[in-house]
Coordinates of C-alpha atoms and ligand atoms in Angstrom, one line a residue:
X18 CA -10.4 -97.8 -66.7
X19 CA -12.6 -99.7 -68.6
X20 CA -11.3 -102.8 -67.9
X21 CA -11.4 -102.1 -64.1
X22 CA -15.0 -101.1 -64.0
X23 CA -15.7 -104.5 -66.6
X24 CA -13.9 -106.9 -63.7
X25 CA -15.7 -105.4 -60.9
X26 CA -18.4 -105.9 -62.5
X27 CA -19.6 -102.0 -62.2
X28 CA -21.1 -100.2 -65.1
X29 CA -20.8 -96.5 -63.4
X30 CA -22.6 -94.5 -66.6
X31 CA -26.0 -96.0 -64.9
X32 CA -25.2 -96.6 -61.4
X33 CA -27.5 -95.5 -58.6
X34 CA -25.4 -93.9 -55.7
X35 CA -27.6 -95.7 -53.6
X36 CA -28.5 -99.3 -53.0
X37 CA -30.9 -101.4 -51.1
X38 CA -33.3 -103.9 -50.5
X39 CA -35.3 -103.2 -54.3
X40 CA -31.6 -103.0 -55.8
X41 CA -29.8 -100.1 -57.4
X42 CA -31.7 -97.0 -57.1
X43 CA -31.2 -95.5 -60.5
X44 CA -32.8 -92.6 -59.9
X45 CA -31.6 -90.6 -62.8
X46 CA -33.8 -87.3 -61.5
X47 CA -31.3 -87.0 -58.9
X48 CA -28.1 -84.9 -58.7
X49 CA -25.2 -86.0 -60.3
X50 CA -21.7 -86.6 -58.9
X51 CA -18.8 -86.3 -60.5
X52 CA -16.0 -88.9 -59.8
X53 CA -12.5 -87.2 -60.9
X54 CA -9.1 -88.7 -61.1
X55 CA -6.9 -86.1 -58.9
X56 CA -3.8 -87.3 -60.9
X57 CA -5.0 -85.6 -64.4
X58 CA -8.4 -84.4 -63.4
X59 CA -9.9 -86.4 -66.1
X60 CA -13.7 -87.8 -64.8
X61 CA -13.5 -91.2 -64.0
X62 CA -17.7 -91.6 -64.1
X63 CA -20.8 -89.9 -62.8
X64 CA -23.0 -91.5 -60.5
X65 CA -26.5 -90.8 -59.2
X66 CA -27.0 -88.8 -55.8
X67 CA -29.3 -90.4 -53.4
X68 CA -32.6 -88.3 -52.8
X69 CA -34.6 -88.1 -49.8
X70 CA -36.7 -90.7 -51.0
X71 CA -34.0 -92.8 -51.9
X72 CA -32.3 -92.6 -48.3
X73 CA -35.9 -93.1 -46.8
X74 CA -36.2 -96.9 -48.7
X75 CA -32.5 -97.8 -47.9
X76 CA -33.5 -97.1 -43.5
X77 CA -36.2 -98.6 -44.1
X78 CA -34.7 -102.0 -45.5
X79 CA -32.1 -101.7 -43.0
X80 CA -34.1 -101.1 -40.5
X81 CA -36.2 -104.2 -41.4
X82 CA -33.0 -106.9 -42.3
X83 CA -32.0 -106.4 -38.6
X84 CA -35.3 -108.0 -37.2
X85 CA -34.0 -111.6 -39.1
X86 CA -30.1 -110.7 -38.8
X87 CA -30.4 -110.5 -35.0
X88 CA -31.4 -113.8 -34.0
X89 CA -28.7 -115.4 -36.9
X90 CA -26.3 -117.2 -34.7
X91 CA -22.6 -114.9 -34.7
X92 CA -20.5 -117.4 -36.6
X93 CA -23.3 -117.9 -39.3
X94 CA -23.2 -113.9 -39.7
X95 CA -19.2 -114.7 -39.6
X96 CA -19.7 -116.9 -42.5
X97 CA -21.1 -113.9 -44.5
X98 CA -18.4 -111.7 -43.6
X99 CA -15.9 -114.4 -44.9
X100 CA -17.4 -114.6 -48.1
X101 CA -17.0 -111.0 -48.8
X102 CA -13.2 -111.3 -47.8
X103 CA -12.9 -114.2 -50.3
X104 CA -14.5 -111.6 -52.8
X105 CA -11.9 -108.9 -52.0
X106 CA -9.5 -111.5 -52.2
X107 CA -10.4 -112.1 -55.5
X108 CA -10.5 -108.4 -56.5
X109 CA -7.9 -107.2 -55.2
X110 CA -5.5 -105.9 -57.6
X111 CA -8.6 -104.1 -59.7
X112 CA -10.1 -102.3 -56.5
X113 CA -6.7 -101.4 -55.2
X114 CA -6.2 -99.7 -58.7
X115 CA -9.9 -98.0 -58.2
X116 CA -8.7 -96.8 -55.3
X117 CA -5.5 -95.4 -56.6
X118 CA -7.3 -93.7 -59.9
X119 CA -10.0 -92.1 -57.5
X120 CA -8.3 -91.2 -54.5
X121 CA -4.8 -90.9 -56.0
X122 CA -2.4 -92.5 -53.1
X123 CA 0.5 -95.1 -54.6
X124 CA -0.4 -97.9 -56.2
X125 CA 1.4 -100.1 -53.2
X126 CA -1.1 -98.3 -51.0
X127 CA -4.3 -98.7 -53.0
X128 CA -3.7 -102.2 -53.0
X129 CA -2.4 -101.9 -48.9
X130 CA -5.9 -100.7 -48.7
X131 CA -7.4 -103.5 -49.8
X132 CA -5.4 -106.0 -48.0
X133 CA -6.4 -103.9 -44.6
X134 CA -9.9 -104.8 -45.4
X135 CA -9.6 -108.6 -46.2
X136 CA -7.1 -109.0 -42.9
X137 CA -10.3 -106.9 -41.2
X138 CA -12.6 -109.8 -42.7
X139 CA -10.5 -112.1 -41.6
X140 CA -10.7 -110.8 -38.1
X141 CA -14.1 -110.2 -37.6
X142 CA -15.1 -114.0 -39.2
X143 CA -12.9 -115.4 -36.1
X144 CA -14.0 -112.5 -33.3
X145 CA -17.6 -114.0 -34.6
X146 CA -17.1 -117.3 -32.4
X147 CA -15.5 -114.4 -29.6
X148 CA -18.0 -112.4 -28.2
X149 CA -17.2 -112.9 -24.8
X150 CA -19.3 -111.9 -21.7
X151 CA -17.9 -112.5 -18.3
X152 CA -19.5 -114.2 -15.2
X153 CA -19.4 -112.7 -11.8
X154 CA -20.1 -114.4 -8.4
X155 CA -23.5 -113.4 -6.8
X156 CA -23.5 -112.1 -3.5
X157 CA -26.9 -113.9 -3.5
X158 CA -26.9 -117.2 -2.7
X159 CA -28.8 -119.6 -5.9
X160 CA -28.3 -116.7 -7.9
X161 CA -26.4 -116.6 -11.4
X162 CA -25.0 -113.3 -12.2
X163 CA -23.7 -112.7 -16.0
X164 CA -22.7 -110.5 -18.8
X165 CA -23.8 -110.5 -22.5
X166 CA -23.6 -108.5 -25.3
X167 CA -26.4 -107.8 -27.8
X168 CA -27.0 -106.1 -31.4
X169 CA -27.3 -102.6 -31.9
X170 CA -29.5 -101.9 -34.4
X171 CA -28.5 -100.0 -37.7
X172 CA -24.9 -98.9 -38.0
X173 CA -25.0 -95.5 -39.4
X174 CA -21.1 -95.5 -40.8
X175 CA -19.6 -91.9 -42.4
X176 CA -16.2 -92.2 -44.2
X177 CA -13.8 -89.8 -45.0
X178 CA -12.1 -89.6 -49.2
X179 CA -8.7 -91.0 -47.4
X180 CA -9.5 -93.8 -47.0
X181 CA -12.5 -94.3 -48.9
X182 CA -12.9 -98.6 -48.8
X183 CA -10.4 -99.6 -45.2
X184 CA -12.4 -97.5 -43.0
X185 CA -16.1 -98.9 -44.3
X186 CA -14.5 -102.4 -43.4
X187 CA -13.2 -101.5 -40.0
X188 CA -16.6 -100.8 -39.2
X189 CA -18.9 -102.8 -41.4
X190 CA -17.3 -106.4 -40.9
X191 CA -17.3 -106.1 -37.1
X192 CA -20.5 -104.2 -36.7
X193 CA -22.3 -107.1 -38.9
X194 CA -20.5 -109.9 -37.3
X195 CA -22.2 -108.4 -34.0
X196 CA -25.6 -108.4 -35.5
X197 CA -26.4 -105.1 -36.7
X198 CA -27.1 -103.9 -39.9
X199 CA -25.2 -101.2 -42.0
X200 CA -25.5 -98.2 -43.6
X201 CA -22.7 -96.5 -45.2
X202 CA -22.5 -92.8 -46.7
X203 CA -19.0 -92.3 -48.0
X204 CA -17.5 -89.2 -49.0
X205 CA -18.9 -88.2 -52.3
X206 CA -15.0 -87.5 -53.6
X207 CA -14.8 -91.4 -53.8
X208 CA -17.8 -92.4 -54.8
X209 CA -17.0 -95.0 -57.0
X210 CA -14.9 -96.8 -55.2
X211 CA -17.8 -97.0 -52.8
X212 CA -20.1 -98.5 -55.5
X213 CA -17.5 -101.0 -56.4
X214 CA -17.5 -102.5 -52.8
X215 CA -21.4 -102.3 -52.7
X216 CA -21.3 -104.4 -55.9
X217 CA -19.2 -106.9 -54.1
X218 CA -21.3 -107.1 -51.4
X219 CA -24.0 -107.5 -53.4
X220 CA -23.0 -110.3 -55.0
X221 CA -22.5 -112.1 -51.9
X222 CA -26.1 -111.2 -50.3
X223 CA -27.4 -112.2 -53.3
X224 CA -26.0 -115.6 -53.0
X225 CA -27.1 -115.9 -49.6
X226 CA -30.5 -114.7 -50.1
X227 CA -29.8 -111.9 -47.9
X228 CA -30.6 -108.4 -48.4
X229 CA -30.7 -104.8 -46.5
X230 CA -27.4 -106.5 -44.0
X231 CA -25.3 -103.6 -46.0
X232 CA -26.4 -100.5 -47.8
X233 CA -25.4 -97.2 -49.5
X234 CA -26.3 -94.0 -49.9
X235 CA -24.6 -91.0 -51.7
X236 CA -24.7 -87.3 -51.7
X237 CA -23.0 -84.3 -51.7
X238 CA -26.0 -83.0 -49.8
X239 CA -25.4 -81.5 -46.2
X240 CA -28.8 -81.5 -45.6
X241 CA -29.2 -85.2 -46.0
X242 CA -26.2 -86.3 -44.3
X243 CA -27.2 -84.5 -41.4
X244 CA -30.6 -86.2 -41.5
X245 CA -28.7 -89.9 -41.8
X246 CA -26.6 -88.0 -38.4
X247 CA -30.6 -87.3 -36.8
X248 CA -32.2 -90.0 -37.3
X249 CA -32.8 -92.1 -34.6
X250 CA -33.1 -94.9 -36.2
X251 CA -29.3 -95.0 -36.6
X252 CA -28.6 -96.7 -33.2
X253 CA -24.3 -95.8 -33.2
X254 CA -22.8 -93.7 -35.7
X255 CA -19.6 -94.4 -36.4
X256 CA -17.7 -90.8 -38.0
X257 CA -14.6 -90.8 -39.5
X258 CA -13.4 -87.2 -40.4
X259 CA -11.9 -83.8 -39.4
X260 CA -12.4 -82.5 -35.9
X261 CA -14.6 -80.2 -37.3
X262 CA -17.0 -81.6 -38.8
X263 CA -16.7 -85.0 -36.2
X264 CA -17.7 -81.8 -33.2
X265 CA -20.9 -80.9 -35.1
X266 CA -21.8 -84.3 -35.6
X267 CA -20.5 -85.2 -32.0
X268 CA -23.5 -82.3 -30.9
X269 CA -25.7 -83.8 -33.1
X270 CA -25.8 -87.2 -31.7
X271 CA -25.7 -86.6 -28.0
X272 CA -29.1 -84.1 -28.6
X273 CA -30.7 -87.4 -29.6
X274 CA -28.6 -89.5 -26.6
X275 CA -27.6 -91.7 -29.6
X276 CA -24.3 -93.6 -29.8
X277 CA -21.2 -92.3 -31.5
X278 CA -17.5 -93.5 -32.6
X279 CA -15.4 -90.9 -33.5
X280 CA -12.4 -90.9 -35.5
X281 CA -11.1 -87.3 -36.5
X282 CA -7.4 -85.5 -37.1
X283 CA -4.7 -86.1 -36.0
X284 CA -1.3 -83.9 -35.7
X285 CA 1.2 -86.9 -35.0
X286 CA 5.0 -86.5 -34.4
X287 CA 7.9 -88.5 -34.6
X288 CA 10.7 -87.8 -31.6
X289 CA 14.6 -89.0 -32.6
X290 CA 17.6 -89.0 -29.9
X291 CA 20.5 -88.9 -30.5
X292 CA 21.1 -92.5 -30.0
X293 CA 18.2 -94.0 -32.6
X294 CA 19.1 -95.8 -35.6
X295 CA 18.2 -93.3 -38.6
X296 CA 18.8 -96.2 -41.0
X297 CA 15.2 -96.9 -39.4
X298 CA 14.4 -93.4 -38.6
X299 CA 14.9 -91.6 -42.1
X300 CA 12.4 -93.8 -44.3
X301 CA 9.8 -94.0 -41.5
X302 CA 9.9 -90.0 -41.5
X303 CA 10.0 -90.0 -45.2
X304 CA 6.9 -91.9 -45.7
X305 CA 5.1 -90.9 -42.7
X306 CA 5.2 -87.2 -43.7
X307 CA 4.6 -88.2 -47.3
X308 CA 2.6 -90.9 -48.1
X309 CA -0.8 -90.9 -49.1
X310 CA 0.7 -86.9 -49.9
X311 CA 0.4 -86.3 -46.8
X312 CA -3.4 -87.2 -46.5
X313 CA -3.6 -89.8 -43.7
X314 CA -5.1 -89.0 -40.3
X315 CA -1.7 -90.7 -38.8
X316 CA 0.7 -88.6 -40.8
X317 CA 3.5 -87.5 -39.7
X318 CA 3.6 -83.8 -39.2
X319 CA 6.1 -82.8 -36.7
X320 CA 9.4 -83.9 -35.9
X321 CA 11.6 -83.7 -33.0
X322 CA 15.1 -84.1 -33.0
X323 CA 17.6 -84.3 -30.4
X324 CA 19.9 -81.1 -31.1
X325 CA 23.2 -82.9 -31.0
X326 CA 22.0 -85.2 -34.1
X327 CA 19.8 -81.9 -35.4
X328 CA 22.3 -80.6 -38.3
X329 CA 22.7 -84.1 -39.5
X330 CA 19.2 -84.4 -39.8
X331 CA 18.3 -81.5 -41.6
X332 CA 20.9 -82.6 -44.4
X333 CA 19.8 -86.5 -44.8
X334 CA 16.2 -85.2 -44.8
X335 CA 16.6 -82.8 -47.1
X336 CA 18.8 -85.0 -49.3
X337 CA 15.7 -87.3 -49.2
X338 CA 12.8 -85.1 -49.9
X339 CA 14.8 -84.2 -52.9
X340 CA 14.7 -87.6 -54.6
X341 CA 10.9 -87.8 -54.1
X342 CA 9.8 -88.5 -57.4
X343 CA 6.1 -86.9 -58.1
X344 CA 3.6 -87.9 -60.9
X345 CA 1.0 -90.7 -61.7
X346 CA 0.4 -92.7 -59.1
X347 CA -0.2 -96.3 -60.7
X348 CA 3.5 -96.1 -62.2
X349 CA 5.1 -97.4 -59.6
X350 CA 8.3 -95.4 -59.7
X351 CA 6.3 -92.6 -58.3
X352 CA 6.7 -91.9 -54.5
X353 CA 4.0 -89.6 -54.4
X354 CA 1.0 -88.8 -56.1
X355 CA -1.5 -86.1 -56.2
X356 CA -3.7 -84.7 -53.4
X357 CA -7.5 -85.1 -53.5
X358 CA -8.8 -81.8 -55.3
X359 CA -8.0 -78.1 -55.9
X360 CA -9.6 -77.3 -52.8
X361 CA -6.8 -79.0 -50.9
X362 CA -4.3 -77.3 -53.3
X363 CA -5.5 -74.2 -51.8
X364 CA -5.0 -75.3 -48.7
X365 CA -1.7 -76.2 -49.2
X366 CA -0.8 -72.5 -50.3
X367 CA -2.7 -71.0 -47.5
X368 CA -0.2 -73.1 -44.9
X369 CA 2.8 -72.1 -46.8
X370 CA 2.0 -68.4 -46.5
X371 CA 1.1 -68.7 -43.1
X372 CA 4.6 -70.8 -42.1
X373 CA 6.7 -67.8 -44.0
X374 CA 4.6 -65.3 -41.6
X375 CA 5.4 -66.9 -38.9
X376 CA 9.2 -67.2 -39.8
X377 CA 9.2 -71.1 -40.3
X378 CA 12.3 -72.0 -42.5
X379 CA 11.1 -74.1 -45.7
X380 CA 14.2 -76.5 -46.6
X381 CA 12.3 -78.2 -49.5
X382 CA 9.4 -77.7 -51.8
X383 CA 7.0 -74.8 -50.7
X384 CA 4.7 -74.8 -53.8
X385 CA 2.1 -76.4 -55.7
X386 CA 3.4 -78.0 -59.2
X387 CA 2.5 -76.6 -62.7
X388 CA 0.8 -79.8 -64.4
X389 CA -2.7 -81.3 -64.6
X390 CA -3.8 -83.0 -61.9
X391 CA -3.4 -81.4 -58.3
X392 CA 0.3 -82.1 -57.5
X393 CA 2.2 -79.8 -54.8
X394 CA 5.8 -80.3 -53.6
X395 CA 6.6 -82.8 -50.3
X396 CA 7.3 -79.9 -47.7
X397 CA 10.4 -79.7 -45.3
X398 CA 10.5 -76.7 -42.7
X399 CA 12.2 -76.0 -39.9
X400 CA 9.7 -74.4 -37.5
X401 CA 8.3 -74.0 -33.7
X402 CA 6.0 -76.1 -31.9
X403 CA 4.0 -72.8 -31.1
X404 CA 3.1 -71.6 -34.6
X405 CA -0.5 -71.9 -34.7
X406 CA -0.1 -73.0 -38.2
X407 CA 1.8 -75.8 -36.5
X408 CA -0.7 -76.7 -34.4
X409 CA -3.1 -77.0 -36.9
X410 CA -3.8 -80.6 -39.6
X411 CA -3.2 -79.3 -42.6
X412 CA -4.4 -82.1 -44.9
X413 CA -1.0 -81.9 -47.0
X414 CA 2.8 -83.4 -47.0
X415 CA 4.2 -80.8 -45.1
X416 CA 6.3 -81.8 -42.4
X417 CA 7.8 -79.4 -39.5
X418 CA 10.9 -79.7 -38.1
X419 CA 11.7 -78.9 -33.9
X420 CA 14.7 -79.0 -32.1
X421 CA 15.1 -80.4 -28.5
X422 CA 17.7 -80.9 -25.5
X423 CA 15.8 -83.4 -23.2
X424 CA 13.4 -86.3 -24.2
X425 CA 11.2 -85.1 -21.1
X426 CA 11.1 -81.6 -23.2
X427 CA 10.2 -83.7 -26.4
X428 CA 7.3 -85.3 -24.4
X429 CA 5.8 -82.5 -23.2
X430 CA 6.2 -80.8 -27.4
X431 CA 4.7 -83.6 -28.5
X432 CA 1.9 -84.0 -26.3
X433 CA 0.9 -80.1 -26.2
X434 CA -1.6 -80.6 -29.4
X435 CA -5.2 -80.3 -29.5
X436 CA -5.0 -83.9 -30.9
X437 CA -3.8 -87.2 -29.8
X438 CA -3.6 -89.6 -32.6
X439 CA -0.6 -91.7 -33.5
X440 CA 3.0 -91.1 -31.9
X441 CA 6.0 -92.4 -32.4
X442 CA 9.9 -92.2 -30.5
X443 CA 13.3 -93.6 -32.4
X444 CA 15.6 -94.7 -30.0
X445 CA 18.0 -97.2 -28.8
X446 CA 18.0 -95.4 -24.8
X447 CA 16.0 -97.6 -22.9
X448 CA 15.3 -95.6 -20.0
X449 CA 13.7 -92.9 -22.8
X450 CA 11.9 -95.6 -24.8
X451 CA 9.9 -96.8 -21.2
X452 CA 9.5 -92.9 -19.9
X453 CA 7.9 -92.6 -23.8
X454 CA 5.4 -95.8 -23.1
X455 CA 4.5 -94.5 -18.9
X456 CA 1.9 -92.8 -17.8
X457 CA 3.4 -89.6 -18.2
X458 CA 5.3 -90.5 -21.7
X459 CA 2.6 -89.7 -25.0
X460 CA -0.8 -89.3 -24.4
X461 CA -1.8 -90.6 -27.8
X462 CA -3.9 -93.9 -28.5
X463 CA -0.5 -95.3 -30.7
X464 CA 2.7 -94.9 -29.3
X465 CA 5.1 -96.4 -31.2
X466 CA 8.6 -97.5 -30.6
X467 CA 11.4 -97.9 -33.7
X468 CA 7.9 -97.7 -36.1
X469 CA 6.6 -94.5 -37.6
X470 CA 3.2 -93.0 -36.9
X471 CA 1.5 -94.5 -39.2
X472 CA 0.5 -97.8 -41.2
X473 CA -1.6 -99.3 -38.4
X474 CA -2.0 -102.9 -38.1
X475 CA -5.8 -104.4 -37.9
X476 CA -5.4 -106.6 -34.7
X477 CA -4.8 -103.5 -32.5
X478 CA -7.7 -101.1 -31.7
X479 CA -7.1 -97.8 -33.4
X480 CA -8.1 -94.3 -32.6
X481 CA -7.0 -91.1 -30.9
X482 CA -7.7 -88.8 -27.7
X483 CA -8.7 -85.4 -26.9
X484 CA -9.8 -83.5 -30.6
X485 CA -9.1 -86.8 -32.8
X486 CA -12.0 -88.1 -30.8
X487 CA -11.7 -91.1 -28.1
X488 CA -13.3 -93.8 -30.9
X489 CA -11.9 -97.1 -31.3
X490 CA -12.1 -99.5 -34.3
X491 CA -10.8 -103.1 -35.5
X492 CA -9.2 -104.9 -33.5
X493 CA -8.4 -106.3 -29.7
X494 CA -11.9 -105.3 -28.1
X495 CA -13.4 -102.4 -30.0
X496 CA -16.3 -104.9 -31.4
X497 CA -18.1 -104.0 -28.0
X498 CA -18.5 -100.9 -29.4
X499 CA -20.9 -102.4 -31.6
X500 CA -23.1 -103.6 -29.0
X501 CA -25.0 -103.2 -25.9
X502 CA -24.0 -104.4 -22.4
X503 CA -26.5 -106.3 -20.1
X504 CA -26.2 -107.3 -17.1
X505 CA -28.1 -110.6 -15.7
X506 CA -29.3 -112.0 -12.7
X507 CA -30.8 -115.3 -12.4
X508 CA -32.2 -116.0 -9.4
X509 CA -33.3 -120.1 -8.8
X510 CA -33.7 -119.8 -4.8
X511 CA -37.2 -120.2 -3.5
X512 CA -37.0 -117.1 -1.9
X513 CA -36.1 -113.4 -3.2
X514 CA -33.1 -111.9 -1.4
X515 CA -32.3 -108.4 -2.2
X516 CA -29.0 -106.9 -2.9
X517 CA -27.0 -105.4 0.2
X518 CA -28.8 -107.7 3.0
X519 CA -31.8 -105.3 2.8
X520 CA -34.5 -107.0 4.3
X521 CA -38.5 -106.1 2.9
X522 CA -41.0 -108.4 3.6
X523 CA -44.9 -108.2 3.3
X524 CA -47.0 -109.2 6.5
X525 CA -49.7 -110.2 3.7
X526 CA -49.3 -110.7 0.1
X527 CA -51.6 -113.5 -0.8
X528 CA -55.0 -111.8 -1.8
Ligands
NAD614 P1 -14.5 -84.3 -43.8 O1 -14.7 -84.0 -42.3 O2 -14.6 -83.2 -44.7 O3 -15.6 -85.3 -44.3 C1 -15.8 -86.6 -43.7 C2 -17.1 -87.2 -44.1 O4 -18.1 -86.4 -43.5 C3 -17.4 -87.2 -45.6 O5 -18.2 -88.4 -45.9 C4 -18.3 -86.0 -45.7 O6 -19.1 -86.1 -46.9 C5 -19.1 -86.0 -44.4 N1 -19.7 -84.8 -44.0 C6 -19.3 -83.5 -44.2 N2 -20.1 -82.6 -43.6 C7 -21.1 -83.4 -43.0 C8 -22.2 -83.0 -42.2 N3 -22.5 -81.8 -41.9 N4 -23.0 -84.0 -41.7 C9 -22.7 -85.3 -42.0 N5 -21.6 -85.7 -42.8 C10 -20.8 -84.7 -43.3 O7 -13.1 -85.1 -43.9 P2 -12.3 -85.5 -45.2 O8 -11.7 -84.3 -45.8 O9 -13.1 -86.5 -46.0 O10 -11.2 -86.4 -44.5 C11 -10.0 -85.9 -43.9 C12 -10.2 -85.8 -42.4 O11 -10.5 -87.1 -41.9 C13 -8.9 -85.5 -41.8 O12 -9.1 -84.6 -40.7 C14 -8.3 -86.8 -41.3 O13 -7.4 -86.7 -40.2 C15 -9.6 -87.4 -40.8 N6 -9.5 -88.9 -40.8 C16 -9.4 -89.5 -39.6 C17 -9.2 -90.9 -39.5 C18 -9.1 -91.5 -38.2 O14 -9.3 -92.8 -38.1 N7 -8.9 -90.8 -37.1 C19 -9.1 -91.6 -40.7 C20 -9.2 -91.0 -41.9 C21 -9.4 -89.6 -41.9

């Protein structure tokens, strides 16, 4: 541990969970917060909660950064951006193991993380020479008619523990590229993996003479969060969470007419015919259902499978959740680690009494493991679409099994979910693969062909519909997000001429 903390350069015992334009703010009267290692529930450090004072300084610097960081041109803000992707580059292996001890996902996926946000840096340093408007004729003659895109403001950004570095870097890279300034409040269950990529940034502001373009505050503090969620001064906030907190904050927002990106839960399910390759189909249900313990908004939860292939399912997937080996998550023999805290333990056993009251089947594993750490068993169960257990995100590896007849039946299962995250359809059947992609195929924002639901790449925008919220982040166009819209009209006639032929003209006008 040691030696990560040393090569990131982080000496947690004194960090400030808060940083901005004056430097760490070691504020030692404030709260502490406990970082813990969900694999043996060891603590990893403590860091300093932000107070209200604290929070005030970091708007504040933000706030006043974005006057300069405006008017820098986009690819000189790109240059920035790169240089903090050459930093991740650099440490990658020890923040991908940060993220691993804190959060507990595999190793592979720590380190997957990490990758996702240098490929994000990458992105954003060449969208930085892309931020297209568009021209439109006038219907005026000697008129110029044009689109551009401006900054923002501050980018309020609130991360969930799952993905406590990728997320900040969807956001952050793309929202700076576009001129705005950031503020980030992660979820205090990863807060040193938060500090760490401060740190990094830090480094490279300070090379730049830069400061305030990123910033951090941490707390376990409702009260505060909510007041980062109320302050106008955040121009868009961009939420990544569970529908219900996202709905509060969705309220919050639109009281102060501010801007919002939401990214919330998601209840995604895999569909398999009868004619799909399960040489492709098994290990993309095994680790969609699984990784991450189950703790990714684009896990897979439900499965359905065409009844003629049905037993044969049940037995491979069964087969396979029994060789899922459990335990620390940095040996990399492990399949799957722990989940985040005892809290989600609970959870966990709450959803596995409510499947046996409903009558769901449970075909493997069914309880939490007796060891340090907060381990539970990867969860098979044969179950309805119906169960309002099923219909809920229960932030765990269970996965629930449905049988169909009729791809047109396992549309209409699939889409019947309050959310509409990731989606995905195994098959070799043309004519189901294109009814899966139409208009009246999955109403998701990722439909997915021969892929699982999730493992997202960066150059595709990425979000969800109905309850997971309607945000989009990373790639294709969601930087517009990230800015303001305006329309202009130049007009170099010598004459006005208004819109729609509407004639308007003064007898007198010279005094
Ligand atoms: P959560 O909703 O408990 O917390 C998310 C963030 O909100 C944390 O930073 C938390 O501290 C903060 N928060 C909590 N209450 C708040 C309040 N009243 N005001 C302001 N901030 C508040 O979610 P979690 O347990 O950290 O993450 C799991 C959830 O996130 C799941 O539902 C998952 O599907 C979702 N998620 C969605 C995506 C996506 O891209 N769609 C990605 C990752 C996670």
């Amino acid at each position: 541990m040691k030696k990560i903390l040393d090569a990131l350069q982080l000496h947690a015992d004194n960090a400030g969970a808060c940083f901005g334009a004056s430097g760490w703010l070691n504020n030692s009267a404030g709260k502490k917060i406990i970082s813990t290692n969900p694999a043996n529930e060891e603590i990893l450090a403590t860091v300093y909660a932000a107070t209200e004072q604290d929070y005030e300084k970091i708007m504040q610097t933000a706030t006043e950064a974005f006057i300069e960081w405006r008017m820098r041109p986009a690819p000189a803000r790109g240059e920035i951006v790169r240089q903090i992707g050459e930093a991740l580059r650099q440490n990658k292996q020890t923040l991908g193991q940060l993220v691993t001890l804190e959060i507990g996902k595999s190793l592979q996926e720590g380190l997957g993380e990490v990758q996702e946000m240098i490929d994000m840096a990458d992105f954003a340093v060449g969208q930085a020479r892309m931020l297209y408007g568009c021209s439109m004729h006038s219907e005026r003659p000697r008129h110029r008619m044009y689109e551009q895109w401006q900054p923002l403001g501050v980018v309020g950004v609130i991360s969930a523990f799952n993905f406590p570095v990728a997320v900040w870097a969807w956001n952050a890279f793309i929202a700076a590229i576009c001129g705005n300034t950031v503020v980030w409040k992660p979820s205090h269950k990863t807060p040193l993996t938060a500090l760490a990529v401060q740190h990094i940034c830090n480094r490279v502001m300070a090379d730049n003479n830069l400061k305030g373009i990123f910033s951090l505050f941490i707390t376990d503090e409702t009260a505060l969060a909510e007041k980062f969620v109320e302050d106008t001064r955040v121009a868009l906030l961009s939420f990544t969470g569970s529908t219900t907190i996202g709905r509060r904050i969705n309220e919050k927002v639109a009281r102060r007419m501010g801007k919002i990106l939401l990214e919330l839960g998601g209840n995604n399910a895999i569909i398999v015919d009868d004619t799909a390759d399960l040489n492709l189909a098994v290990p993309a249900i095994v680790f969609g259902a699984t990784g991450t313990a189950g703790q990714r908004c684009t896990t897979t939860r439900r499965l359905f499978v065409q009844d003629t292939i049905y037993a044969k399912m049940i037995a491979t997937l069964t087969h396979a959740y029994h060789q899922i080996t459990l335990g620390d998550p940095l040996d990399e023999k492990n399949l799957m680690g722990p989940l985040i805290d005892a809290d989600a333990v609970k959870q966990y056993e709450k959803a596995i009494a409510a499947i046996r009251a409903a009558g769901g089947n449970i075909l493997a594993g069914g309880k939490a493991v007796q060891r340090p750490g907060h381990f539970v068993e990867p969860t098979l169960v044969e179950a309805e679409n119906h169960f309002a257990i099923v219909q809920q995100e229960t932030f765990a590896p269970i996965l629930y099994v449905i049988k169909f007849k009729k791809i047109e039946e396992a549309i209409q299962l699939q889409n019947a979910s309050l959310h509409g995250l990731s989606s995905a359809l195994f098959s070799n059947h043309i004519r189901h693969s294109e009814l899966f992609l139409s208009a009246i195929g999955s109403d998701c924002g990722i439909a997915n062909i021969n892929i699982g639901t999730s493992g997202a790449e960066i150059g595709g925008a990425f979000g969800g519909e109905k309850q997971t919220g309607g945000g989009r982040e990373a790639g294709s166009d969601a930087w517009k997000t990230y800015m303001r819209r305006q329309t202009v009209t130049v007009n170099w006639d010598s004459q006005i001429a208004l819109a729609q032929g509407i004639q308007f003209s003064l007898a007198h006008h010279e005094p």
